Structures are given as structure tokens and as C-alpha cells.
mmCIF file of C-alpha atoms and ligand atoms in Angstrom:
data_model
loop_
_atom_site.group_PDB
_atom_site.id
_atom_site.type_symbol
_atom_site.label_atom_id
_atom_site.label_comp_id
_atom_site.label_asym_id
_atom_site.label_seq_id
_atom_site.Cartn_x
_atom_site.Cartn_y
_atom_site.Cartn_z
ATOM 1 C CA MET P 1 94.117 -74.149 -53.422
ATOM 2 C CA ASP P 2 92.124 -72.800 -55.135
ATOM 3 C CA ALA P 3 89.025 -75.013 -57.432
ATOM 4 C CA ARG P 4 87.549 -71.978 -59.355
ATOM 5 C CA PRO P 5 88.978 -72.410 -63.369
ATOM 6 C CA ILE P 6 91.740 -71.381 -65.798
ATOM 7 C CA GLY P 7 91.007 -69.178 -68.425
ATOM 8 C CA ILE P 8 92.782 -69.906 -71.698
ATOM 9 C CA PHE P 9 92.217 -67.926 -75.353
ATOM 10 C CA ASP P 10 93.415 -68.496 -78.907
ATOM 11 C CA SER P 11 92.626 -66.487 -82.036
ATOM 12 C CA GLY P 12 90.715 -69.774 -82.554
ATOM 13 C CA LEU P 13 91.250 -73.321 -82.273
ATOM 14 C CA GLY P 14 94.671 -73.370 -81.993
ATOM 15 C CA GLY P 15 95.228 -72.775 -78.290
ATOM 16 C CA LEU P 16 93.232 -75.512 -77.567
ATOM 17 C CA THR P 17 97.147 -77.400 -78.016
ATOM 18 C CA THR P 18 97.746 -76.013 -75.352
ATOM 19 C CA VAL P 19 94.997 -76.823 -73.374
ATOM 20 C CA LYS P 20 95.384 -81.003 -73.682
ATOM 21 C CA LYS P 21 98.762 -80.232 -72.329
ATOM 22 C CA LEU P 22 97.997 -78.191 -69.260
ATOM 23 C CA THR P 23 95.108 -81.381 -68.842
ATOM 24 C CA GLU P 24 97.932 -83.979 -69.348
ATOM 25 C CA CYS P 25 100.180 -81.763 -66.280
ATOM 26 C CA LEU P 26 97.203 -80.502 -64.500
ATOM 27 C CA PRO P 27 94.682 -83.168 -65.142
ATOM 28 C CA GLY P 28 92.113 -81.812 -62.383
ATOM 29 C CA GLU P 29 91.476 -78.225 -63.061
ATOM 30 C CA ASP P 30 89.093 -77.211 -64.643
ATOM 31 C CA ILE P 31 88.944 -74.645 -67.714
ATOM 32 C CA VAL P 32 87.534 -71.703 -69.660
ATOM 33 C CA TYR P 33 88.695 -71.589 -72.859
ATOM 34 C CA LEU P 34 88.235 -69.258 -76.033
ATOM 35 C CA GLY P 35 88.259 -69.370 -79.791
ATOM 36 C CA ASP P 36 87.186 -65.818 -80.819
ATOM 37 C CA THR P 37 86.966 -67.958 -84.622
ATOM 38 C CA GLY P 38 85.054 -65.508 -85.567
ATOM 39 C CA ARG P 39 88.030 -63.471 -85.710
ATOM 40 C CA VAL P 40 90.221 -65.215 -86.449
ATOM 41 C CA PRO P 41 93.711 -64.430 -87.519
ATOM 42 C CA TYR P 42 95.022 -62.482 -85.711
ATOM 43 C CA GLY P 43 98.485 -63.002 -87.196
ATOM 44 C CA SER P 44 98.498 -60.780 -90.409
ATOM 45 C CA ARG P 45 96.042 -57.262 -88.298
ATOM 46 C CA SER P 46 97.968 -55.113 -87.031
ATOM 47 C CA LYS P 47 99.331 -53.167 -83.510
ATOM 48 C CA GLU P 48 95.993 -51.558 -82.826
ATOM 49 C CA THR P 49 93.977 -54.915 -83.928
ATOM 50 C CA ILE P 50 95.680 -57.013 -81.787
ATOM 51 C CA LYS P 51 95.447 -55.433 -78.746
ATOM 52 C CA LYS P 52 91.849 -54.586 -79.151
ATOM 53 C CA TYR P 53 91.057 -57.663 -80.259
ATOM 54 C CA ALA P 54 92.853 -59.837 -77.329
ATOM 55 C CA SER P 55 91.929 -56.494 -74.161
ATOM 56 C CA GLN P 56 88.201 -58.024 -75.092
ATOM 57 C CA ASP P 57 89.273 -61.771 -75.018
ATOM 58 C CA ALA P 58 90.971 -61.425 -72.230
ATOM 59 C CA ALA P 59 87.498 -59.590 -70.815
ATOM 60 C CA PHE P 60 85.763 -61.827 -71.405
ATOM 61 C CA LEU P 61 87.811 -64.145 -69.990
ATOM 62 C CA ALA P 62 87.430 -62.707 -66.336
ATOM 63 C CA GLY P 63 84.085 -62.212 -66.126
ATOM 64 C CA PHE P 64 84.528 -65.645 -64.893
ATOM 65 C CA ASP P 65 86.160 -65.639 -60.994
ATOM 66 C CA ILE P 66 88.830 -67.193 -63.364
ATOM 67 C CA LYS P 67 91.952 -67.786 -60.990
ATOM 68 C CA ALA P 68 94.852 -67.033 -64.072
ATOM 69 C CA MET P 69 94.600 -66.903 -67.115
ATOM 70 C CA VAL P 70 97.413 -68.389 -70.464
ATOM 71 C CA ILE P 71 97.072 -66.403 -72.916
ATOM 72 C CA ALA P 72 97.190 -69.443 -75.638
ATOM 73 C CA CYS P 73 98.454 -66.775 -78.890
ATOM 74 C CA ASN P 74 102.159 -66.379 -80.185
ATOM 75 C CA THR P 75 100.482 -63.368 -81.829
ATOM 76 C CA VAL P 76 98.734 -62.121 -78.677
ATOM 77 C CA CYS P 77 101.395 -63.269 -76.441
ATOM 78 C CA SER P 78 104.184 -61.093 -78.627
ATOM 79 C CA VAL P 79 102.638 -57.779 -79.364
ATOM 80 C CA ALA P 80 99.509 -57.392 -76.618
ATOM 81 C CA TYR P 81 101.108 -58.815 -73.845
ATOM 82 C CA GLU P 82 101.208 -56.243 -71.059
ATOM 83 C CA ALA P 83 98.460 -55.108 -72.816
ATOM 84 C CA VAL P 84 96.821 -58.877 -71.079
ATOM 85 C CA ASP P 85 98.645 -58.309 -67.635
ATOM 86 C CA THR P 86 98.839 -54.658 -66.216
ATOM 87 C CA ALA P 87 94.635 -55.048 -66.295
ATOM 88 C CA TYR P 88 94.812 -57.551 -63.945
ATOM 89 C CA GLU P 89 96.158 -59.014 -60.805
ATOM 90 C CA MET P 90 96.103 -62.659 -61.526
ATOM 91 C CA PRO P 91 98.729 -63.896 -63.086
ATOM 92 C CA ILE P 92 98.942 -64.082 -66.528
ATOM 93 C CA TYR P 93 100.817 -66.451 -68.126
ATOM 94 C CA GLU P 94 102.786 -65.682 -72.407
ATOM 95 C CA VAL P 95 103.767 -68.749 -74.443
ATOM 96 C CA VAL P 96 106.624 -67.234 -76.241
ATOM 97 C CA SER P 97 109.225 -67.739 -72.337
ATOM 98 C CA ALA P 98 109.083 -70.781 -72.051
ATOM 99 C CA PRO P 99 109.569 -72.312 -75.171
ATOM 100 C CA ALA P 100 112.937 -69.547 -75.399
ATOM 101 C CA ARG P 101 114.831 -71.563 -72.958
ATOM 102 C CA ALA P 102 113.923 -74.732 -73.831
ATOM 103 C CA SER P 103 114.694 -74.202 -77.082
ATOM 104 C CA ALA P 104 118.481 -71.972 -75.605
ATOM 105 C CA ILE P 105 119.015 -75.988 -73.733
ATOM 106 C CA SER P 106 117.819 -78.561 -77.185
ATOM 107 C CA SER P 107 120.608 -76.278 -78.896
ATOM 108 C CA LYS P 108 123.904 -77.828 -79.725
ATOM 109 C CA ASN P 109 125.688 -75.230 -82.644
ATOM 110 C CA GLY P 110 123.136 -72.342 -81.097
ATOM 111 C CA LYS P 111 121.673 -72.109 -84.212
ATOM 112 C CA ILE P 112 117.852 -72.066 -83.182
ATOM 113 C CA GLY P 113 114.678 -70.857 -86.058
ATOM 114 C CA VAL P 114 111.298 -69.535 -84.997
ATOM 115 C CA VAL P 115 108.572 -70.119 -87.254
ATOM 116 C CA GLY P 116 105.169 -68.054 -86.695
ATOM 117 C CA THR P 117 102.852 -65.624 -87.804
ATOM 118 C CA ALA P 118 103.220 -62.999 -89.843
ATOM 119 C CA ALA P 119 103.290 -59.866 -86.474
ATOM 120 C CA THR P 120 104.604 -62.494 -83.693
ATOM 121 C CA ILE P 121 108.020 -62.680 -86.809
ATOM 122 C CA ARG P 122 107.675 -58.754 -87.434
ATOM 123 C CA SER P 123 107.434 -57.996 -83.084
ATOM 124 C CA GLY P 124 111.703 -60.104 -83.223
ATOM 125 C CA ALA P 125 109.727 -61.427 -79.452
ATOM 126 C CA TYR P 126 111.443 -64.516 -80.251
ATOM 127 C CA GLU P 127 115.186 -62.678 -80.828
ATOM 128 C CA LYS P 128 114.623 -60.899 -78.162
ATOM 129 C CA ALA P 129 113.322 -63.565 -75.602
ATOM 130 C CA ILE P 130 116.278 -66.359 -76.908
ATOM 131 C CA LYS P 131 119.542 -63.156 -76.291
ATOM 132 C CA ASN P 132 118.248 -61.900 -73.276
ATOM 133 C CA ILE P 133 118.590 -65.941 -71.636
ATOM 134 C CA SER P 134 122.511 -65.607 -73.753
ATOM 135 C CA SER P 135 123.552 -62.971 -76.852
ATOM 136 C CA GLY P 136 126.156 -66.264 -77.861
ATOM 137 C CA LEU P 137 122.503 -67.825 -79.848
ATOM 138 C CA THR P 138 121.664 -66.476 -83.135
ATOM 139 C CA VAL P 139 118.276 -66.903 -84.074
ATOM 140 C CA TYR P 140 116.473 -66.489 -87.495
ATOM 141 C CA SER P 141 113.457 -66.039 -87.913
ATOM 142 C CA GLU P 142 110.833 -66.963 -90.553
ATOM 143 C CA PRO P 143 106.469 -66.114 -90.972
ATOM 144 C CA CYS P 144 104.776 -68.429 -92.670
ATOM 145 C CA PRO P 145 101.377 -67.729 -92.451
ATOM 146 C CA LEU P 146 99.133 -70.314 -94.683
ATOM 147 C CA PHE P 147 100.070 -72.493 -91.025
ATOM 148 C CA VAL P 148 96.684 -72.054 -89.848
ATOM 149 C CA SER P 149 94.835 -72.497 -93.090
ATOM 150 C CA LEU P 150 96.465 -75.963 -93.351
ATOM 151 C CA ALA P 151 95.877 -76.966 -89.620
ATOM 152 C CA GLU P 152 92.690 -75.105 -89.821
ATOM 153 C CA ASN P 153 92.015 -77.226 -92.993
ATOM 154 C CA GLY P 154 92.900 -80.755 -91.058
ATOM 155 C CA ARG P 155 95.523 -80.546 -94.092
ATOM 156 C CA THR P 156 98.767 -81.521 -91.786
ATOM 157 C CA SER P 157 99.598 -85.494 -92.938
ATOM 158 C CA GLY P 158 102.992 -85.743 -93.172
ATOM 159 C CA ASP P 159 101.633 -86.667 -97.006
ATOM 160 C CA ASP P 160 100.242 -83.942 -97.596
ATOM 161 C CA ILE P 161 101.214 -82.159 -101.542
ATOM 162 C CA ALA P 162 99.783 -79.409 -100.139
ATOM 163 C CA ALA P 163 101.707 -79.595 -96.879
ATOM 164 C CA LEU P 164 104.835 -80.175 -97.555
ATOM 165 C CA ALA P 165 105.308 -77.575 -100.075
ATOM 166 C CA ILE P 166 104.628 -74.776 -99.379
ATOM 167 C CA ALA P 167 106.761 -75.965 -95.364
ATOM 168 C CA ALA P 168 110.087 -76.918 -97.478
ATOM 169 C CA ASP P 169 108.972 -73.192 -98.629
ATOM 170 C CA TYR P 170 108.992 -71.321 -95.726
ATOM 171 C CA LEU P 171 111.232 -73.174 -93.709
ATOM 172 C CA LYS P 172 114.415 -73.673 -96.764
ATOM 173 C CA PRO P 173 115.878 -70.491 -94.753
ATOM 174 C CA LEU P 174 115.639 -71.839 -91.771
ATOM 175 C CA ILE P 175 117.697 -75.594 -93.258
ATOM 176 C CA GLU P 176 120.193 -72.738 -95.296
ATOM 177 C CA ALA P 177 120.754 -71.557 -91.540
ATOM 178 C CA GLY P 178 121.776 -75.218 -90.419
ATOM 179 C CA VAL P 179 119.582 -75.067 -87.148
ATOM 180 C CA ASP P 180 119.282 -77.352 -85.439
ATOM 181 C CA THR P 181 116.129 -75.751 -83.514
ATOM 182 C CA LEU P 182 112.700 -75.333 -84.163
ATOM 183 C CA ILE P 183 110.509 -73.158 -82.205
ATOM 184 C CA MET P 184 107.050 -73.777 -83.321
ATOM 185 C CA GLY P 185 105.258 -70.220 -81.917
ATOM 186 C CA CYS P 186 102.040 -70.719 -82.574
ATOM 187 C CA THR P 187 99.978 -72.413 -81.154
ATOM 188 C CA HIS P 188 98.471 -73.912 -84.644
ATOM 189 C CA TYR P 189 101.184 -75.470 -85.641
ATOM 190 C CA PRO P 190 101.854 -78.654 -83.690
ATOM 191 C CA LEU P 191 99.059 -79.906 -85.949
ATOM 192 C CA LEU P 192 101.532 -79.908 -88.224
ATOM 193 C CA ARG P 193 104.588 -81.310 -86.711
ATOM 194 C CA ALA P 194 105.036 -85.002 -88.576
ATOM 195 C CA VAL P 195 104.912 -82.196 -92.054
ATOM 196 C CA ILE P 196 107.614 -80.219 -90.547
ATOM 197 C CA SER P 197 109.683 -82.445 -89.255
ATOM 198 C CA LYS P 198 109.775 -84.081 -92.666
ATOM 199 C CA ILE P 199 110.627 -81.271 -94.249
ATOM 200 C CA MET P 200 113.664 -80.467 -91.407
ATOM 201 C CA GLY P 201 114.797 -83.655 -90.916
ATOM 202 C CA PRO P 202 115.593 -85.559 -88.208
ATOM 203 C CA GLU P 203 118.122 -83.839 -86.457
ATOM 204 C CA VAL P 204 116.839 -80.527 -85.446
ATOM 205 C CA THR P 205 114.631 -81.126 -82.195
ATOM 206 C CA ILE P 206 110.962 -79.546 -82.071
ATOM 207 C CA ILE P 207 109.900 -77.037 -80.207
ATOM 208 C CA ASP P 208 105.827 -76.653 -78.813
ATOM 209 C CA SER P 209 104.768 -73.399 -77.083
ATOM 210 C CA GLY P 210 101.595 -75.396 -75.802
ATOM 211 C CA ALA P 211 103.626 -77.615 -73.979
ATOM 212 C CA GLU P 212 106.919 -75.557 -72.773
ATOM 213 C CA THR P 213 104.702 -73.521 -71.497
ATOM 214 C CA ALA P 214 102.516 -75.842 -69.968
ATOM 215 C CA LYS P 215 105.097 -77.566 -67.517
ATOM 216 C CA MET P 216 105.300 -73.662 -66.900
ATOM 217 C CA VAL P 217 102.076 -72.360 -65.873
ATOM 218 C CA ALA P 218 101.877 -75.561 -64.016
ATOM 219 C CA ALA P 219 105.237 -75.032 -61.782
ATOM 220 C CA ASP P 220 104.729 -71.908 -61.075
ATOM 221 C CA LEU P 221 100.228 -72.290 -59.896
ATOM 222 C CA GLY P 222 102.064 -74.793 -57.769
ATOM 223 C CA LYS P 223 104.644 -72.410 -56.211
ATOM 224 C CA ARG P 224 101.869 -69.802 -56.113
ATOM 225 C CA ASN P 225 99.907 -72.657 -53.668
ATOM 226 C CA LEU P 226 97.130 -71.869 -56.513
ATOM 227 C CA LEU P 227 96.409 -75.565 -58.182
ATOM 228 C CA CYS P 228 92.787 -77.490 -57.280
ATOM 229 C CA SER P 229 92.671 -80.269 -54.358
ATOM 230 C CA GLY P 230 93.393 -83.609 -56.742
ATOM 231 C CA LYS P 231 90.864 -83.765 -58.219
ATOM 232 C CA GLU P 232 90.821 -86.758 -61.369
ATOM 233 C CA LYS P 233 88.888 -85.199 -64.083
ATOM 234 C CA GLY P 234 87.801 -81.077 -64.274
ATOM 235 C CA THR P 235 85.505 -79.669 -66.441
ATOM 236 C CA ILE P 236 86.546 -77.644 -70.082
ATOM 237 C CA LYS P 237 83.826 -74.868 -71.040
ATOM 238 C CA TYR P 238 84.125 -73.887 -74.569
ATOM 239 C CA PHE P 239 83.589 -70.858 -76.264
ATOM 240 C CA VAL P 240 83.240 -69.857 -79.794
ATOM 241 C CA THR P 241 82.820 -65.773 -81.554
ATOM 242 C CA ASP P 242 81.513 -67.894 -84.148
ATOM 243 C CA SER P 243 78.985 -70.921 -85.005
ATOM 244 C CA VAL P 244 79.930 -73.961 -83.224
ATOM 245 C CA ASP P 245 78.989 -76.087 -86.008
ATOM 246 C CA GLY P 246 81.818 -78.245 -87.595
ATOM 247 C CA PHE P 247 83.692 -77.374 -83.501
ATOM 248 C CA SER P 248 83.585 -80.609 -82.312
ATOM 249 C CA THR P 249 86.043 -82.515 -85.678
ATOM 250 C CA LEU P 250 88.351 -79.433 -85.688
ATOM 251 C CA ALA P 251 88.195 -79.228 -82.379
ATOM 252 C CA SER P 252 89.192 -83.147 -81.616
ATOM 253 C CA ARG P 253 91.624 -83.311 -83.728
ATOM 254 C CA PHE P 254 93.032 -79.848 -81.624
ATOM 255 C CA LEU P 255 92.873 -81.666 -78.611
ATOM 256 C CA GLU P 256 93.392 -85.118 -79.959
ATOM 257 C CA SER P 257 90.345 -86.538 -77.987
ATOM 258 C CA GLU P 258 87.240 -85.933 -78.423
ATOM 259 C CA VAL P 259 85.507 -82.738 -76.899
ATOM 260 C CA SER P 260 83.495 -83.251 -73.949
ATOM 261 C CA GLY P 261 81.763 -79.904 -72.071
ATOM 262 C CA MET P 262 79.226 -77.692 -72.798
ATOM 263 C CA VAL P 263 79.998 -75.583 -76.312
ATOM 264 C CA GLU P 264 78.954 -71.749 -76.303
ATOM 265 C CA GLN P 265 78.914 -68.878 -78.503
ATOM 266 C CA VAL P 266 79.343 -66.157 -77.488
ATOM 267 C CA THR P 267 79.727 -62.404 -78.714
ATOM 268 C CA ILE P 268 82.359 -60.800 -77.258
ATOM 269 C CA GLU P 269 83.223 -56.887 -78.974
HETATM 270 N N1 LIG I 301 97.185 -69.837 -82.439
HETATM 271 C C1 LIG I 301 98.022 -68.102 -82.862
HETATM 272 C C2 LIG I 301 99.570 -68.098 -82.787
HETATM 273 O O1 LIG I 301 99.542 -68.553 -81.873
HETATM 274 C C3 LIG I 301 97.753 -67.715 -84.690
HETATM 275 C C4 LIG I 301 96.421 -67.464 -84.571
HETATM 276 C C5 LIG I 301 96.352 -67.086 -86.398
HETATM 277 O O2 LIG I 301 97.063 -66.040 -87.058
HETATM 278 O O3 LIG I 301 95.375 -66.468 -85.366
HETATM 279 O O4 LIG I 301 100.010 -67.151 -83.184
#
């Protein structure tokens, strides 16, 4: 048993979709969240810059005596996971392996689509993870850089004409390829689930990277005897690197609930 908090970070607020899923699996755990809102998006940046930012994010969270860390950012996990993992002794969880496993289980025709930021898709991390599970699976990847802006600006309704037009353009090659399973390989994308499902059609299974990771984290912390002792509701502390103005409104969209708990602006560079 371990009552210390779990640290979670993302480039911005997308990681809150993972926080939501983790609190559903482990409601009693305390969480310290860092969103690097002053430097989001990471997905259009170089590998070196993403590594530098990720190391600073992780070092900030490690200062809280956390028992484990979740990198709730596919971009960081795809290009900088080892850099963070090797720097700490605590379990460091990434958000690529669990959805890759889920997609292999879900796909009937062996054709799996992946959407993510430019850096995530360029890294080939999902292809590697899925091919490691079964070399018979075929992966079709498409970068969707404007999805993060749509999510952060609230353009996420299944009736939003701009969101639907952008999604139709990005997802066309995946529809043409005949994928039957699509991984949302970015923690911002669950906000766009209605838009993505509408374009892909009801027969395509959509996989949420944060949701799959939350289940894996809950099971692994249990195995390591690192869960807290059956508290009913844990606390969440939020840290951001840009102004806290408007945080609650925006964050509540990602959490699908009101933000309770402290929010503070910090400098991590
Ligand atoms: N939420 C991040 C991810 O999962 C992407 C946002 C960004 O580009 O910074 O990849």
C-alpha cells in the first residue's frame, strides 16, 4: 500500500482525458497533474525539443514525492519515453503499448489505423508496438495536426462543420484502406470522438489511448502493491505553465466534470 500521489503530465490539457479515466479506475488516488500549457503543442516540434521539455516536465513532478508517473502524451511517449524512464526508479507509464494491444485484440481484418500528432506518426512508435504484437497486422497512420487546436478551442461537436471537414480530409486514406479499428493516438483526440466516429462510420472500433493506459496502470500498481488504501475520493492538484485564466472552463471539457482542487501557474524551465 502506498498513499503517495501519482504524477501525470502532458504538453497541455489533453492528458486530462487520461486523468478522467484513471480516476474512474482508481477513485481514491491523489494525483498531481502538470500541463505544459505555455509550450503546447509539442507535436509539431523536433525530437530534441520534445526530449528537453519532457525531462523538465518529469523533473517537476518528481519533486512531489510521487509513487509513479504517467506520461499522458503520445508525442512524448513516442520520441522521449526512454529519456524519462531511465532517469527515475519509480514506474513510468507510457500511453502507446496499451492501446496497441487493445487494437490487436479488436481488429478482425488485421487493418489498424492510427491518428496522432506529426511527431508521433513520424516516430513510427505505433507501427513498432503493433508489429511486435503480431507481424501479420497492417498499420495505416495519418498525422492530424489540426485536431489539437480543434480540441483546445472547443470545436468538437459531431455537428461542427469545420471539424467534420478537417476530419474527413485527414481520415480519407484510412477509410480507403478499410481499417476496422482506429487508435486515437493523442490524448487530446477523445474530445473529437463524435466527429471521428461520424466520419469513420459505426463499424469502426475507436480506441482511446488514455482509457486503455488507465486500465493497465491500475492493474500494474495493484500488482506492485502501490495502490492507496481504499480512500473514497482522492485529490487532484493542477499545475500549468501558462496563465490559469480560463483553465477551469477548458479543463472541465477534457475531464467531463467540474474542476475541483487547486490550480497554480509554475515555471519549469
Ligand atoms: N496530447 C498530446 C499527445 O497525446 C499532443 C498535443 C501536442 O501536440 O502537444 O500526443
